[in-house]
Amino acid sequence: MTDDFSHLPASEQALAAGIAGTQPAVQRRAMAKAITLLESTRADHRARADALLDALLPRTGRSFRLGISGVPGVGKSTFIETLGLHLIGLGHRVAVLAVDPSSTVSGGSILGDKTRMERLSVHPHAYIRPSPSSGTLGGVAEKTREAMLVAEAAGYDIVIIETVGVGQSETAVSGMTDMFCLLQLPNAGDDLQAIKKGVMELADLVVINKADIDPDAATRARAQITSALRLLGMHAQHGHPDRGHEGASLWLPRVIQISALKGAGLDDFWSAVSTFRELQQASGRLAQRRQQQNLAWMWERIESGLRERFRAHPEVRGQLGELTAQVREGRTAASVAARRLLDLMT
Amino acid sequence: MTDDFSHLPASEQALAAGIAGTQPAVQRRAMAKAITLLESTRADHRARADALLDALLPRTGRSFRLGISGVPGVGKSTFIETLGLHLIGLGHRVAVLAVDPSSTVSGGSILGDKTRMERLSVHPHAYIRPSPSSGTLGGVAEKTREAMLVAEAAGYDIVIIETVGVGQSETAVSGMTDMFCLLQLPNAGDDLQAIKKGVMELADLVVINKADIDPDAATRARAQITSALRLLGMHAQHGHPDRGHEGASLWLPRVIQISALKGAGLDDFWSAVSTFRELQQASGRLAQRRQQQNLAWMWERIESGLRERFRAHPEVRGQLGELTAQVREGRTAASVAARRLLDLMT
């Protein structure tokens, strides 16, 4: 590919060339700078970041995007580090990004701690970036999506996006990846929680970690989750758009057992991922999923922007408090108040 | 209460007086006219409807709002008819409204069929109104909420809002009622579907209908759902804001068995509803839930209005198609396209 970044201002030109280039130290620095620029809230930074993204876009989209979720304690870090080193051994370059909206509240995210993946983080073929630590879930997810594009432009061919079971973050990560894997403990009730939260139905693959600690429990959990997936799948037509029974080549969610600490089951895991990837590519569903994700992302950003503009509108700001109080106390019907506020904007 | 409708235009003054009045035939006609006005999309009708709603508002809010959901075939109509007649026998006036977004597609809703509740629909103390049959779920829900206010202003003290298990309609109904009841069949897997769809966690009461047909299955289903509710409740702090273990006076979701056809279990049902209502009232949670619902409703309408205005904006309309195509094909980053479209509005 011929890269032409000459239309960019000098500073972004250097960043783009660095990201697209082949010098590891220069590339790493350029990536860090670009992602910092993307995370800035200053309007002039944002315009520069948009120009940079546009220029890098033709180089993106050629990685496999793997989402990994699981509650704290399930062993995500150990699993991702083991997996990352395994993939690097197979010749891949691996980027690990995170979506953790709780980091805004807690001030420091467990996902932000690079030291928890000590061996992977220092490997020249790995790039680890913690969760953006400010903004709403939508904002955090947007920054991670954009960082993913930067990593892809830099030639990372496996992008792992991890998240903890906080709020709607699993939905966000499932909405930006090609495959969504759910790590579970072999505990009773864990699967029910995942079903309740709607996470189980997002999962393309369920991974029971720490299966070696209590093999009987792991076997029970596997049977239970498999039967739950089967029952959920029975009514797939009302649910997840990526599910269905239209063809034999379609993937049906699976359950596997591993022990990340002992490295057991990693081959099974990667073989399941590879099968999924091949099926999705051959059926065209991978491309379709990305198109849907792109459109959903655009609309999510549009709606977020509309809300921001609404709240910032001087007349709305002047009356929102009073009308909110009236609605809360039942003195004005909610629909009437909404129309009054909207009419202030015209 | 002294009603003062003198500030209204003559036509709405007559409607409001008719609704607030005591002449059954006049009231029924005024209600139907008012609801038709509320359902109109004409801007001048809307302004008149808003004025009418504002005038009626002080008379609203004194009913108990009961949401009832269940998949087709569960026996909702029979249950609601039996319940409605039972409540009228106790001295109540009962309004039955519906939220069925599928009626827009199917052209005729099962919920729109008054003949399915033959005895209740002709009773002078009952008022039955089918689902509004046009618009999105948000629009349909808004019209039903407003119709509920009209029914309350007319003195109906029990408002039943029913819905089928279609899309997000259960969430909408749970978001406009004081108590949400889920009707289930005594079938394996039915409860899992409800958990998956997030409906189980909305339920304040789960009712297993047709328990007489297969008592063993009903007993198994009850045990299964009770255990599921217990497990879901264990982690209530991450879930439903109305759940928790802060006080012994708090309601925990229950499961009861009935047979609507035989009228069995109706006393149990109404006793559970009454206990719930008393606890919620005493703890202040009923008022709190309504306040939250009002605010959520206002914001839902604001966001819907913002989206409509965005799509109707001339410059946006001119470029939305092209930018959508670019985003779908990965030629423009979604976030960049969103910002470009938003900038067209300023």
mmCIF file of N, CA and C in Angstrom, chain A residues 46 50 53-54 57 142-143 146 149 188-189 192-193 195-196 198 201 227-228 231-232 234-236 239 291 294-295 297-299 301-303 305-307 309-311 320 323-324 327-343 345-346, chain B residues 46 50 53-54 57 142 146 149 188-189 192-193 195-196 198 201 227-228 231-232 235-236 239-240 291 294-295 297-299 301-303 305-307 309-311 320 323-324 327-343 345-346:
data_model
loop_
_atom_site.group_PDB
_atom_site.id
_atom_site.type_symbol
_atom_site.label_atom_id
_atom_site.label_comp_id
_atom_site.label_asym_id
_atom_site.label_seq_id
_atom_site.Cartn_x
_atom_site.Cartn_y
_atom_site.Cartn_z
ATOM 1 N N ARG A 46 -9.501 17.721 18.512
ATOM 2 C CA ARG A 46 -10.456 16.799 17.922
ATOM 3 C C ARG A 46 -10.451 16.893 16.401
ATOM 4 N N ASP A 50 -9.492 13.852 13.986
ATOM 5 C CA ASP A 50 -10.365 13.364 12.918
ATOM 6 C C ASP A 50 -9.596 13.238 11.598
ATOM 7 N N LEU A 53 -7.406 10.190 11.835
ATOM 8 C CA LEU A 53 -8.196 8.951 11.703
ATOM 9 C C LEU A 53 -8.561 8.683 10.243
ATOM 10 N N ASP A 54 -9.014 9.738 9.564
ATOM 11 C CA ASP A 54 -9.376 9.589 8.152
ATOM 12 C C ASP A 54 -8.186 9.082 7.336
ATOM 13 N N LEU A 57 -7.446 5.376 8.133
ATOM 14 C CA LEU A 57 -8.538 4.425 7.950
ATOM 15 C C LEU A 57 -8.273 3.334 6.900
ATOM 16 N N GLU A 142 -15.898 4.883 22.736
ATOM 17 C CA GLU A 142 -15.463 5.547 21.504
ATOM 18 C C GLU A 142 -13.941 5.665 21.450
ATOM 19 N N LYS A 143 -13.348 6.056 22.573
ATOM 20 C CA LYS A 143 -11.887 6.204 22.588
ATOM 21 C C LYS A 143 -11.214 4.859 22.335
ATOM 22 N N GLU A 146 -11.392 3.967 18.687
ATOM 23 C CA GLU A 146 -10.450 4.745 17.889
ATOM 24 C C GLU A 146 -9.024 4.248 18.119
ATOM 25 N N LEU A 149 -8.378 1.334 15.991
ATOM 26 C CA LEU A 149 -8.043 1.685 14.610
ATOM 27 C C LEU A 149 -6.567 2.057 14.489
ATOM 28 N N ALA A 188 -21.918 -22.275 40.645
ATOM 29 C CA ALA A 188 -23.367 -22.256 40.446
ATOM 30 C C ALA A 188 -23.849 -20.816 40.497
ATOM 31 N N GLY A 189 -24.723 -20.467 39.615
ATOM 32 C CA GLY A 189 -25.311 -19.141 39.665
ATOM 33 C C GLY A 189 -24.569 -18.125 38.821
ATOM 34 N N LEU A 192 -26.278 -17.897 35.577
ATOM 35 C CA LEU A 192 -27.576 -17.240 35.668
ATOM 36 C C LEU A 192 -27.402 -15.727 35.687
ATOM 37 N N GLN A 193 -26.374 -15.273 36.411
ATOM 38 C CA GLN A 193 -26.072 -13.844 36.423
ATOM 39 C C GLN A 193 -25.809 -13.341 35.012
ATOM 40 N N ILE A 195 -26.804 -14.690 32.229
ATOM 41 C CA ILE A 195 -28.035 -14.714 31.438
ATOM 42 C C ILE A 195 -28.882 -13.500 31.784
ATOM 43 N N LYS A 196 -29.010 -13.253 33.081
ATOM 44 C CA LYS A 196 -29.814 -12.130 33.557
ATOM 45 C C LYS A 196 -29.333 -10.820 32.940
ATOM 46 N N GLY A 198 -27.909 -10.343 30.288
ATOM 47 C CA GLY A 198 -27.924 -10.308 28.830
ATOM 48 C C GLY A 198 -26.558 -10.519 28.219
ATOM 49 N N GLU A 201 -26.100 -14.025 26.086
ATOM 50 C CA GLU A 201 -26.577 -14.083 24.703
ATOM 51 C C GLU A 201 -25.658 -13.315 23.750
ATOM 52 N N SER A 227 -26.700 -26.250 28.132
ATOM 53 C CA SER A 227 -28.158 -26.417 28.022
ATOM 54 C C SER A 227 -28.838 -25.054 27.987
ATOM 55 N N ALA A 228 -28.302 -24.106 28.743
ATOM 56 C CA ALA A 228 -28.880 -22.744 28.708
ATOM 57 C C ALA A 228 -28.721 -22.147 27.313
ATOM 58 N N LEU A 231 -31.248 -23.657 24.977
ATOM 59 C CA LEU A 231 -32.598 -23.123 25.186
ATOM 60 C C LEU A 231 -32.709 -21.688 24.672
ATOM 61 N N LEU A 232 -31.674 -20.894 24.945
ATOM 62 C CA LEU A 232 -31.699 -19.515 24.470
ATOM 63 C C LEU A 232 -31.696 -19.489 22.949
ATOM 64 N N MET A 234 -32.910 -21.614 20.915
ATOM 65 C CA MET A 234 -34.173 -22.072 20.343
ATOM 66 C C MET A 234 -35.036 -20.924 19.861
ATOM 67 N N HIS A 235 -34.909 -19.791 20.542
ATOM 68 C CA HIS A 235 -35.766 -18.664 20.197
ATOM 69 C C HIS A 235 -34.931 -17.524 19.635
ATOM 70 N N ALA A 236 -33.884 -17.896 18.925
ATOM 71 C CA ALA A 236 -32.918 -16.899 18.474
ATOM 72 C C ALA A 236 -33.543 -15.849 17.574
ATOM 73 N N GLY A 239 -34.016 -12.698 19.157
ATOM 74 C CA GLY A 239 -32.906 -12.172 19.940
ATOM 75 C C GLY A 239 -31.802 -11.561 19.098
ATOM 76 N N GLN A 291 -20.155 -3.915 9.513
ATOM 77 C CA GLN A 291 -20.972 -2.832 8.944
ATOM 78 C C GLN A 291 -22.034 -2.382 9.939
ATOM 79 N N ASN A 294 -20.426 -0.424 12.705
ATOM 80 C CA ASN A 294 -20.069 0.931 12.305
ATOM 81 C C ASN A 294 -21.288 1.855 12.344
ATOM 82 N N LEU A 295 -22.400 1.356 11.806
ATOM 83 C CA LEU A 295 -23.609 2.188 11.781
ATOM 84 C C LEU A 295 -24.136 2.434 13.195
ATOM 85 N N TRP A 297 -22.413 2.480 15.880
ATOM 86 C CA TRP A 297 -21.474 3.393 16.525
ATOM 87 C C TRP A 297 -21.780 4.829 16.084
ATOM 88 N N MET A 298 -21.987 5.030 14.798
ATOM 89 C CA MET A 298 -22.295 6.369 14.298
ATOM 90 C C MET A 298 -23.537 6.931 14.985
ATOM 91 N N TRP A 299 -24.582 6.119 15.063
ATOM 92 C CA TRP A 299 -25.816 6.621 15.663
ATOM 93 C C TRP A 299 -25.678 6.843 17.160
ATOM 94 N N ARG A 301 -23.010 7.877 18.607
ATOM 95 C CA ARG A 301 -22.293 9.153 18.747
ATOM 96 C C ARG A 301 -23.193 10.327 18.393
ATOM 97 N N ILE A 302 -24.043 10.144 17.367
ATOM 98 C CA ILE A 302 -24.971 11.220 16.993
ATOM 99 C C ILE A 302 -25.912 11.521 18.166
ATOM 100 N N GLU A 303 -26.480 10.475 18.760
ATOM 101 C CA GLU A 303 -27.426 10.690 19.849
ATOM 102 C C GLU A 303 -26.760 11.309 21.070
ATOM 103 N N GLY A 305 -24.187 13.254 20.934
ATOM 104 C CA GLY A 305 -23.939 14.652 20.570
ATOM 105 C C GLY A 305 -25.207 15.494 20.662
ATOM 106 N N LEU A 306 -26.330 14.920 20.245
ATOM 107 C CA LEU A 306 -27.594 15.653 20.309
ATOM 108 C C LEU A 306 -27.963 15.964 21.764
ATOM 109 N N ARG A 307 -27.770 14.961 22.633
ATOM 110 C CA ARG A 307 -28.045 15.186 24.061
ATOM 111 C C ARG A 307 -27.167 16.297 24.631
ATOM 112 N N ARG A 309 -25.745 18.792 23.031
ATOM 113 C CA ARG A 309 -26.164 20.089 22.511
ATOM 114 C C ARG A 309 -27.438 20.571 23.174
ATOM 115 N N PHE A 310 -28.333 19.637 23.406
ATOM 116 C CA PHE A 310 -29.591 19.984 24.075
ATOM 117 C C PHE A 310 -29.310 20.571 25.456
ATOM 118 N N ARG A 311 -28.496 19.874 26.216
ATOM 119 C CA ARG A 311 -28.205 20.322 27.577
ATOM 120 C C ARG A 311 -27.444 21.638 27.602
ATOM 121 N N LEU A 320 -34.605 23.836 32.215
ATOM 122 C CA LEU A 320 -34.572 22.387 32.447
ATOM 123 C C LEU A 320 -34.801 22.045 33.915
ATOM 124 N N LEU A 323 -38.557 22.632 34.934
ATOM 125 C CA LEU A 323 -39.455 21.649 34.319
ATOM 126 C C LEU A 323 -39.192 20.239 34.851
ATOM 127 N N THR A 324 -37.931 19.936 35.112
ATOM 128 C CA THR A 324 -37.602 18.634 35.698
ATOM 129 C C THR A 324 -38.297 18.481 37.052
ATOM 130 N N VAL A 327 -42.009 17.883 36.559
ATOM 131 C CA VAL A 327 -42.293 16.526 36.086
ATOM 132 C C VAL A 327 -42.128 15.538 37.231
ATOM 133 N N ARG A 328 -41.060 15.708 38.008
ATOM 134 C CA ARG A 328 -40.822 14.789 39.112
ATOM 135 C C ARG A 328 -41.988 14.797 40.080
ATOM 136 N N GLU A 329 -42.494 15.981 40.341
ATOM 137 C CA GLU A 329 -43.588 16.108 41.310
ATOM 138 C C GLU A 329 -44.965 15.891 40.685
ATOM 139 N N GLY A 330 -45.000 15.585 39.404
ATOM 140 C CA GLY A 330 -46.285 15.296 38.769
ATOM 141 C C GLY A 330 -47.109 16.536 38.481
ATOM 142 N N ARG A 331 -46.480 17.729 38.461
ATOM 143 C CA ARG A 331 -47.239 18.944 38.175
ATOM 144 C C ARG A 331 -47.334 19.228 36.677
ATOM 145 N N THR A 332 -46.437 18.630 35.908
ATOM 146 C CA THR A 332 -46.500 18.730 34.442
ATOM 147 C C THR A 332 -46.306 17.330 33.885
ATOM 148 N N ALA A 333 -47.088 16.986 32.867
ATOM 149 C CA ALA A 333 -46.900 15.672 32.251
ATOM 150 C C ALA A 333 -45.547 15.638 31.550
ATOM 151 N N ALA A 334 -44.876 14.496 31.652
ATOM 152 C CA ALA A 334 -43.524 14.370 31.103
ATOM 153 C C ALA A 334 -43.496 14.687 29.610
ATOM 154 N N SER A 335 -44.510 14.207 28.888
ATOM 155 C CA SER A 335 -44.513 14.431 27.443
ATOM 156 C C SER A 335 -44.699 15.907 27.118
ATOM 157 N N VAL A 336 -45.492 16.594 27.934
ATOM 158 C CA VAL A 336 -45.710 18.026 27.726
ATOM 159 C C VAL A 336 -44.407 18.791 27.993
ATOM 160 N N ALA A 337 -43.723 18.445 29.082
ATOM 161 C CA ALA A 337 -42.459 19.109 29.410
ATOM 162 C C ALA A 337 -41.422 18.870 28.317
ATOM 163 N N ALA A 338 -41.367 17.645 27.812
ATOM 164 C CA ALA A 338 -40.400 17.328 26.759
ATOM 165 C C ALA A 338 -40.649 18.196 25.534
ATOM 166 N N ARG A 339 -41.907 18.308 25.148
ATOM 167 C CA ARG A 339 -42.211 19.132 23.971
ATOM 168 C C ARG A 339 -41.885 20.598 24.216
ATOM 169 N N ARG A 340 -42.143 21.085 25.431
ATOM 170 C CA ARG A 340 -41.829 22.490 25.720
ATOM 171 C C ARG A 340 -40.332 22.744 25.607
ATOM 172 N N LEU A 341 -39.551 21.833 26.157
ATOM 173 C CA LEU A 341 -38.092 22.005 26.102
ATOM 174 C C LEU A 341 -37.596 21.933 24.660
ATOM 175 N N LEU A 342 -38.124 20.991 23.905
ATOM 176 C CA LEU A 342 -37.683 20.858 22.504
ATOM 177 C C LEU A 342 -38.045 22.109 21.712
ATOM 178 N N ASP A 343 -39.198 22.695 22.035
ATOM 179 C CA ASP A 343 -39.624 23.887 21.294
ATOM 180 C C ASP A 343 -38.707 25.083 21.573
ATOM 181 N N MET A 345 -35.630 25.046 21.468
ATOM 182 C CA MET A 345 -34.435 24.954 20.608
ATOM 183 C C MET A 345 -34.666 25.497 19.205
ATOM 184 N N THR A 346 -35.924 25.711 18.827
ATOM 185 C CA THR A 346 -36.167 26.130 17.436
ATOM 186 C C THR A 346 -36.109 27.640 17.292
ATOM 187 N N ARG B 46 -51.963 18.516 18.784
ATOM 188 C CA ARG B 46 -51.001 18.247 19.852
ATOM 189 C C ARG B 46 -51.009 19.372 20.885
ATOM 190 N N ASP B 50 -52.001 18.910 24.731
ATOM 191 C CA ASP B 50 -51.113 19.278 25.843
ATOM 192 C C ASP B 50 -51.859 20.131 26.869
ATOM 193 N N LEU B 53 -54.150 17.839 28.807
ATOM 194 C CA LEU B 53 -53.391 17.031 29.773
ATOM 195 C C LEU B 53 -53.026 17.850 31.004
ATOM 196 N N ASP B 54 -52.529 19.073 30.759
ATOM 197 C CA ASP B 54 -52.153 19.941 31.875
ATOM 198 C C ASP B 54 -53.340 20.184 32.808
ATOM 199 N N LEU B 57 -54.197 16.992 34.818
ATOM 200 C CA LEU B 57 -53.123 16.411 35.628
ATOM 201 C C LEU B 57 -53.404 16.369 37.134
ATOM 202 N N GLU B 142 -45.974 6.213 24.766
ATOM 203 C CA GLU B 142 -46.372 7.555 25.185
ATOM 204 C C GLU B 142 -47.886 7.729 25.139
ATOM 205 N N GLU B 146 -50.427 8.505 28.287
ATOM 206 C CA GLU B 146 -51.347 9.642 28.305
ATOM 207 C C GLU B 146 -52.791 9.169 28.464
ATOM 208 N N LEU B 149 -53.490 8.588 32.030
ATOM 209 C CA LEU B 149 -53.791 9.807 32.777
ATOM 210 C C LEU B 149 -55.265 10.206 32.584
ATOM 211 N N ALA B 188 -40.958 -25.903 30.937
ATOM 212 C CA ALA B 188 -39.507 -25.783 31.099
ATOM 213 C C ALA B 188 -38.992 -24.820 30.038
ATOM 214 N N GLY B 189 -38.106 -23.975 30.433
ATOM 215 C CA GLY B 189 -37.483 -23.087 29.468
ATOM 216 C C GLY B 189 -38.183 -21.748 29.351
ATOM 217 N N LEU B 192 -36.411 -19.355 31.538
ATOM 218 C CA LEU B 192 -35.099 -18.993 31.021
ATOM 219 C C LEU B 192 -35.236 -17.910 29.952
ATOM 220 N N GLN B 193 -36.255 -18.060 29.103
ATOM 221 C CA GLN B 193 -36.528 -17.029 28.096
ATOM 222 C C GLN B 193 -36.773 -15.684 28.758
ATOM 223 N N ILE B 195 -35.758 -14.753 31.706
ATOM 224 C CA ILE B 195 -34.519 -14.254 32.307
ATOM 225 C C ILE B 195 -33.647 -13.634 31.226
ATOM 226 N N LYS B 196 -33.514 -14.374 30.117
ATOM 227 C CA LYS B 196 -32.685 -13.905 29.012
ATOM 228 C C LYS B 196 -33.120 -12.533 28.523
ATOM 229 N N GLY B 198 -34.513 -10.313 30.088
ATOM 230 C CA GLY B 198 -34.467 -9.273 31.104
ATOM 231 C C GLY B 198 -35.839 -8.958 31.682
ATOM 232 N N GLU B 201 -36.345 -9.979 35.648
ATOM 233 C CA GLU B 201 -35.841 -9.077 36.679
ATOM 234 C C GLU B 201 -36.720 -7.830 36.830
ATOM 235 N N SER B 227 -36.139 -20.189 42.713
ATOM 236 C CA SER B 227 -34.691 -20.277 42.914
ATOM 237 C C SER B 227 -33.965 -19.294 42.008
ATOM 238 N N ALA B 228 -34.480 -19.117 40.792
ATOM 239 C CA ALA B 228 -33.867 -18.138 39.889
ATOM 240 C C ALA B 228 -33.979 -16.735 40.460
ATOM 241 N N LEU B 231 -31.473 -16.271 43.235
ATOM 242 C CA LEU B 231 -30.116 -16.069 42.724
ATOM 243 C C LEU B 231 -29.967 -14.680 42.103
ATOM 244 N N LEU B 232 -30.958 -14.270 41.332
ATOM 245 C CA LEU B 232 -30.891 -12.944 40.716
ATOM 246 C C LEU B 232 -30.884 -11.861 41.787
ATOM 247 N N HIS B 235 -27.662 -10.489 43.815
ATOM 248 C CA HIS B 235 -26.767 -9.462 43.285
ATOM 249 C C HIS B 235 -27.570 -8.235 42.881
ATOM 250 N N ALA B 236 -28.631 -8.010 43.641
ATOM 251 C CA ALA B 236 -29.564 -6.958 43.253
ATOM 252 C C ALA B 236 -28.899 -5.591 43.188
ATOM 253 N N GLY B 239 -28.333 -4.452 39.863
ATOM 254 C CA GLY B 239 -29.427 -4.604 38.904
ATOM 255 C C GLY B 239 -30.493 -3.540 39.052
ATOM 256 N N HIS B 240 -31.659 -4.020 39.257
ATOM 257 C CA HIS B 240 -32.851 -3.198 39.309
ATOM 258 C C HIS B 240 -32.787 -2.237 40.494
ATOM 259 N N GLN B 291 -41.769 8.987 40.429
ATOM 260 C CA GLN B 291 -40.918 10.134 40.090
ATOM 261 C C GLN B 291 -39.863 9.729 39.059
ATOM 262 N N ASN B 294 -41.461 9.245 35.705
ATOM 263 C CA ASN B 294 -41.766 10.510 35.037
ATOM 264 C C ASN B 294 -40.529 11.101 34.378
ATOM 265 N N LEU B 295 -39.418 11.092 35.120
ATOM 266 C CA LEU B 295 -38.191 11.666 34.568
ATOM 267 C C LEU B 295 -37.688 10.839 33.385
ATOM 268 N N TRP B 297 -39.430 9.053 31.429
ATOM 269 C CA TRP B 297 -40.351 9.286 30.321
ATOM 270 C C TRP B 297 -40.008 10.610 29.624
ATOM 271 N N MET B 298 -39.759 11.643 30.430
ATOM 272 C CA MET B 298 -39.418 12.942 29.844
ATOM 273 C C MET B 298 -38.175 12.822 28.966
ATOM 274 N N TRP B 299 -37.152 12.171 29.482
ATOM 275 C CA TRP B 299 -35.908 12.074 28.711
ATOM 276 C C TRP B 299 -36.061 11.194 27.481
ATOM 277 N N ARG B 301 -38.720 10.980 25.696
ATOM 278 C CA ARG B 301 -39.403 11.821 24.710
ATOM 279 C C ARG B 301 -38.471 12.896 24.150
ATOM 280 N N ILE B 302 -37.605 13.444 25.010
ATOM 281 C CA ILE B 302 -36.655 14.453 24.536
ATOM 282 C C ILE B 302 -35.725 13.824 23.494
ATOM 283 N N GLU B 303 -35.198 12.648 23.814
ATOM 284 C CA GLU B 303 -34.251 12.022 22.886
ATOM 285 C C GLU B 303 -34.924 11.637 21.581
ATOM 286 N N GLY B 305 -37.445 13.193 20.275
ATOM 287 C CA GLY B 305 -37.643 14.452 19.561
ATOM 288 C C GLY B 305 -36.354 14.958 18.930
ATOM 289 N N LEU B 306 -35.243 14.811 19.645
ATOM 290 C CA LEU B 306 -33.952 15.257 19.096
ATOM 291 C C LEU B 306 -33.598 14.454 17.845
ATOM 292 N N ARG B 307 -33.834 13.142 17.899
ATOM 293 C CA ARG B 307 -33.553 12.300 16.722
ATOM 294 C C ARG B 307 -34.412 12.723 15.528
ATOM 295 N N ARG B 309 -35.751 15.661 14.933
ATOM 296 C CA ARG B 309 -35.291 16.935 14.404
ATOM 297 C C ARG B 309 -34.006 16.778 13.604
ATOM 298 N N PHE B 310 -33.133 15.936 14.109
ATOM 299 C CA PHE B 310 -31.870 15.680 13.399
ATOM 300 C C PHE B 310 -32.148 15.150 11.995
ATOM 301 N N ARG B 311 -32.999 14.139 11.917
ATOM 302 C CA ARG B 311 -33.288 13.519 10.611
ATOM 303 C C ARG B 311 -34.025 14.477 9.685
ATOM 304 N N LEU B 320 -26.834 12.638 4.949
ATOM 305 C CA LEU B 320 -26.900 11.440 5.780
ATOM 306 C C LEU B 320 -26.698 10.161 4.958
ATOM 307 N N LEU B 323 -22.916 9.782 3.888
ATOM 308 C CA LEU B 323 -22.042 9.482 5.019
ATOM 309 C C LEU B 323 -22.356 8.105 5.616
ATOM 310 N N THR B 324 -23.619 7.737 5.627
ATOM 311 C CA THR B 324 -23.982 6.400 6.108
ATOM 312 C C THR B 324 -23.305 5.330 5.260
ATOM 313 N N VAL B 327 -19.626 5.160 6.073
ATOM 314 C CA VAL B 327 -19.371 4.504 7.363
ATOM 315 C C VAL B 327 -19.570 3.001 7.231
ATOM 316 N N ARG B 328 -20.638 2.606 6.530
ATOM 317 C CA ARG B 328 -20.924 1.191 6.388
ATOM 318 C C ARG B 328 -19.752 0.483 5.698
ATOM 319 N N GLU B 329 -19.203 1.141 4.680
ATOM 320 C CA GLU B 329 -18.125 0.517 3.918
ATOM 321 C C GLU B 329 -16.749 0.762 4.542
ATOM 322 N N GLY B 330 -16.710 1.432 5.673
ATOM 323 C CA GLY B 330 -15.433 1.641 6.337
ATOM 324 C C GLY B 330 -14.568 2.708 5.689
ATOM 325 N N ARG B 331 -15.172 3.594 4.886
ATOM 326 C CA ARG B 331 -14.379 4.650 4.256
ATOM 327 C C ARG B 331 -14.281 5.888 5.130
ATOM 328 N N THR B 332 -15.165 6.026 6.093
ATOM 329 C CA THR B 332 -15.080 7.115 7.070
ATOM 330 C C THR B 332 -15.313 6.506 8.447
ATOM 331 N N ALA B 333 -14.535 6.946 9.410
ATOM 332 C CA ALA B 333 -14.745 6.440 10.767
ATOM 333 C C ALA B 333 -16.100 6.929 11.271
ATOM 334 N N ALA B 334 -16.818 6.066 11.984
ATOM 335 C CA ALA B 334 -18.159 6.387 12.459
ATOM 336 C C ALA B 334 -18.161 7.657 13.301
ATOM 337 N N SER B 335 -17.161 7.803 14.162
ATOM 338 C CA SER B 335 -17.132 8.961 15.053
ATOM 339 C C SER B 335 -16.905 10.244 14.258
ATOM 340 N N VAL B 336 -16.098 10.138 13.201
ATOM 341 C CA VAL B 336 -15.838 11.304 12.365
ATOM 342 C C VAL B 336 -17.120 11.706 11.621
ATOM 343 N N ALA B 337 -17.816 10.715 11.068
ATOM 344 C CA ALA B 337 -19.066 10.994 10.356
ATOM 345 C C ALA B 337 -20.099 11.612 11.287
ATOM 346 N N ALA B 338 -20.193 11.084 12.497
ATOM 347 C CA ALA B 338 -21.159 11.619 13.457
ATOM 348 C C ALA B 338 -20.868 13.087 13.734
ATOM 349 N N ARG B 339 -19.602 13.415 13.957
ATOM 350 C CA ARG B 339 -19.260 14.820 14.232
ATOM 351 C C ARG B 339 -19.565 15.709 13.035
ATOM 352 N N ARG B 340 -19.295 15.204 11.826
ATOM 353 C CA ARG B 340 -19.575 16.022 10.630
ATOM 354 C C ARG B 340 -21.060 16.318 10.510
ATOM 355 N N LEU B 341 -21.876 15.307 10.745
ATOM 356 C CA LEU B 341 -23.328 15.500 10.642
ATOM 357 C C LEU B 341 -23.827 16.468 11.715
ATOM 358 N N LEU B 342 -23.303 16.309 12.925
ATOM 359 C CA LEU B 342 -23.730 17.195 14.008
ATOM 360 C C LEU B 342 -23.332 18.635 13.709
ATOM 361 N N ASP B 343 -22.163 18.809 13.089
ATOM 362 C CA ASP B 343 -21.699 20.167 12.790
ATOM 363 C C ASP B 343 -22.584 20.849 11.749
ATOM 364 N N MET B 345 -25.665 20.982 11.827
ATOM 365 C CA MET B 345 -26.851 21.540 12.478
ATOM 366 C C MET B 345 -26.601 22.907 13.085
ATOM 367 N N THR B 346 -25.362 23.305 13.223
ATOM 368 C CA THR B 346 -25.089 24.572 13.926
ATOM 369 C C THR B 346 -25.037 25.742 12.957
#
